Every structure is written in C-alpha cells, then in structure tokens.
Amino acid sequence: MVNGREQLKIGEAHFGGIIGAVSSAFCASFDAMIMELYTAVPSAVRSAMDPLLDWIEHGTEVSHPIPPYTLHNPFYIGEQPSASQSGKLAELESKPLLSLMDAGMENNLPFAPLLRPERNVDVIVCLDSSANIDIMPWFARAEAWAGDHGVERWPWGARPWSADPLRPSKAEVKLDQSTLSGTRSVRESVNKRIRDDNIRCVVFDQPVASSPLPKKNGSLPRPITILYIPLLPNAKFRDPDFDPETADFCGTFNDQWTTEQINLLADLASFNLTQEISRIRDALKVAYKRKRAHRLYEEGIDA
C-alpha cells in the first residue's frame, strides 16, 4: 500500500467474508475469555478466581490468544494524517491495517451506535438473548459509554436486573456509585416484574438516577425510551418449561439445529413480543407525544 492505495491488483475483500470473520468471538481478548469462564462457574469458584484475576488484570484486555481478523485499512491516508482530523479519527487514518473482532465482547447490546447524536434516536427496542442474562453488565457499560461521550438523553439508572454485574470495570463501579444511589428498590421492582409477574417488556423512558454529566442551562434533555425485551421462558407459552438459558441446543457451540428446535425458539420470542404488544404501542405513543410537545415548545407554539 502506497499513500493509501493498494498496489496488489487482487480486488477488495468481500464484505460478507469480512463480517463473517470479525463476528467470531473466538478472537476475543484474554480478559473476555476469562469472563466467559467466570460467569459459567459456581460462586465459590468465582471467589477463588478473584485474587488471580486481580493479579493478571493488567494487559489482558489487549492480549488475544487467537489474533483478530486483520485487513487493509480503507481509511488509511499515511503515517501523518490530515491536520484537520484529531483524536481517534486521526489515529484511524494513520494505521495501514485494521484488526477487528466481535463488538459483543464490549457490549452484547449494541447501544453505542444508536446513542450518537447524529442519529437523533427516540426509541430503542432492545431484544436481549444473552446468556447469563441477569448478571451481564450491558446496561452499566452502555451508561458508562454515554457518560464518557456526553450523551445527555440516556435514561440514567436504567437497569433491568437487581443483581450487580460480575467484576464490573472501574469506570462502571465509579458510575454506579455516583448515579445509582437510592435506586436499589427501583431495580428490585423491575426485576420482580420480569421474574414473578411474567412481564416480558420493561420500558425505561425516564431517568431514575442523577446524570453524571455537567448541568446545562435551559430545558432538560428529552430522554431516549428503551424497550427492553429479554428472551426468557414464559409460563403462558405452549411449552412453559422451555428455557433458552438451559436448553442444550441453544448453546454457543451447537451448530446443528432441527426444524423443531428453530420453531420452538422463534415461537417463544414471537410469543413474548405478542404478549407485550399493547405495552410497546403505549410506550411508542408516549414517546411520540413527548417529541411532538418538545418540537412545539422549541417552535414557540402552544400544544
């Protein structure tokens, strides 16, 4: 590659091939691999692992036992990027090669792309089919990302589960201490609605904790509405004992599915969504009315 131009006339890599390679979790960092094991073992074993993990924590986030997929950087300009660019964009333009891995290693719920101000998102429908769903730190990580990037519209304190995430990062611990004070009862109430009341859609449309961002003069930001729909068993489903968390064929390493298994999992997801359709419609109406009222206010028109 010379001045950002490929010299080998072999054509570009097929986008589908790139996606297939980088979406593999097997090239995860050593830290992510340890956490996969950590969440799968009993609590007594986790307690024994904690001192070891504290000792080896440094450097494990950038160490990859299986190297990530590497390809030529289409944004490469040269070792000295354009002066108009700064920060991470300048760094991106200065590297001839890119190494990519599955973004789920950072957050299995892809909030970050939707939280960018350019998208101006009002509602996020979040379908969560994560393993160990009630102890994963996806909402805490999204909130930490929102705080780092000045996303004022995040519904601060939104947590669907009362359990604390296993081994949260220092940033997550600091954020929880500053924004979740006094919200334990709210988290426990949400958890009860999911576990005991068979609710399969939780609506987060208002902050339940204070924002860590500096306060600005003027009106409060209009919060993003998050509709959280976890893939959980349902007592009213045709097979109430089916639990994707414990079903062997739903495991990561199973690559052979029967038609009956596919239909069972798809039907459960569809059933949960259909059960909550009224709640979803109501939340969308509230979000629309709130956005309309905000627009009229900005235009100086009485609603």
Tab-separated table of N, CA and C in Angstrom, residues 139-141 143 154-162 165 172 175-176 179-180 186-187 190-191 202 204 208:
chain	number	residue	atom	x	y	z
A	139	PHE	N	-26.136	-2.885	30.441
A	139	PHE	CA	-26.699	-1.552	30.685
A	139	PHE	C	-25.683	-0.658	31.395
A	140	ALA	N	-24.919	-1.222	32.318
A	140	ALA	CA	-23.903	-0.431	33.008
A	140	ALA	C	-22.837	0.048	32.024
A	141	ARG	N	-22.449	-0.810	31.093
A	141	ARG	CA	-21.438	-0.423	30.107
A	141	ARG	C	-21.984	0.639	29.151
A	143	GLU	N	-24.259	2.807	29.855
A	143	GLU	CA	-24.357	4.050	30.616
A	143	GLU	C	-22.979	4.687	30.791
A	154	TRP	N	-29.548	9.650	27.670
A	154	TRP	CA	-29.629	8.288	28.216
A	154	TRP	C	-30.512	8.287	29.472
A	155	PRO	N	-31.421	7.309	29.633
A	155	PRO	CA	-32.248	7.240	30.855
A	155	PRO	C	-31.410	6.735	32.031
A	156	TRP	N	-30.746	7.644	32.708
A	156	TRP	CA	-29.763	7.306	33.735
A	156	TRP	C	-30.363	6.414	34.817
A	157	GLY	N	-29.607	5.385	35.162
A	157	GLY	CA	-30.052	4.452	36.187
A	157	GLY	C	-30.863	3.294	35.662
A	158	ALA	N	-31.094	3.228	34.352
A	158	ALA	CA	-31.878	2.130	33.784
A	158	ALA	C	-31.147	0.809	33.990
A	159	ARG	N	-31.760	-0.103	34.711
A	159	ARG	CA	-31.209	-1.436	34.940
A	159	ARG	C	-32.373	-2.426	35.005
A	160	PRO	N	-32.380	-3.446	34.163
A	160	PRO	CA	-33.485	-4.402	34.215
A	160	PRO	C	-33.317	-5.462	35.298
A	161	TRP	N	-32.117	-5.576	35.869
A	161	TRP	CA	-31.868	-6.641	36.834
A	161	TRP	C	-31.319	-6.055	38.126
A	162	SER	N	-31.699	-6.673	39.249
A	162	SER	CA	-31.255	-6.169	40.545
A	162	SER	C	-29.859	-6.665	40.900
A	165	PRO	N	-23.526	-6.544	38.347
A	165	PRO	CA	-22.713	-7.239	37.347
A	165	PRO	C	-21.479	-7.871	37.985
A	172	GLU	N	-17.312	1.436	35.541
A	172	GLU	CA	-18.679	1.045	35.877
A	172	GLU	C	-18.934	1.172	37.373
A	175	LEU	N	-19.301	4.819	38.145
A	175	LEU	CA	-20.572	5.329	37.645
A	175	LEU	C	-21.721	4.860	38.527
A	176	ASP	N	-21.708	3.579	38.916
A	176	ASP	CA	-22.776	3.061	39.770
A	176	ASP	C	-22.823	3.805	41.097
A	179	THR	N	-24.383	7.380	40.268
A	179	THR	CA	-25.708	7.551	39.669
A	179	THR	C	-26.780	6.624	40.240
A	180	LEU	N	-26.394	5.534	40.903
A	180	LEU	CA	-27.387	4.553	41.337
A	180	LEU	C	-27.692	4.607	42.823
A	186	VAL	N	-35.875	0.476	43.007
A	186	VAL	CA	-36.405	0.517	41.644
A	186	VAL	C	-35.914	-0.689	40.850
A	187	ARG	N	-34.638	-1.002	40.976
A	187	ARG	CA	-34.079	-2.146	40.256
A	187	ARG	C	-34.727	-3.446	40.714
A	190	VAL	N	-38.231	-3.711	39.175
A	190	VAL	CA	-38.180	-4.131	37.775
A	190	VAL	C	-37.870	-5.610	37.675
A	191	ASN	N	-36.909	-6.070	38.476
A	191	ASN	CA	-36.536	-7.485	38.472
A	191	ASN	C	-37.729	-8.357	38.845
A	202	VAL	N	-39.881	-4.264	29.497
A	202	VAL	CA	-39.713	-3.225	30.505
A	202	VAL	C	-39.414	-1.918	29.781
A	204	PHE	N	-38.053	1.845	29.861
A	204	PHE	CA	-37.254	2.860	30.540
A	204	PHE	C	-37.393	4.147	29.731
A	208	VAL	N	-33.909	7.413	36.435
A	208	VAL	CA	-34.206	7.108	37.838
A	208	VAL	C	-32.990	7.405	38.706
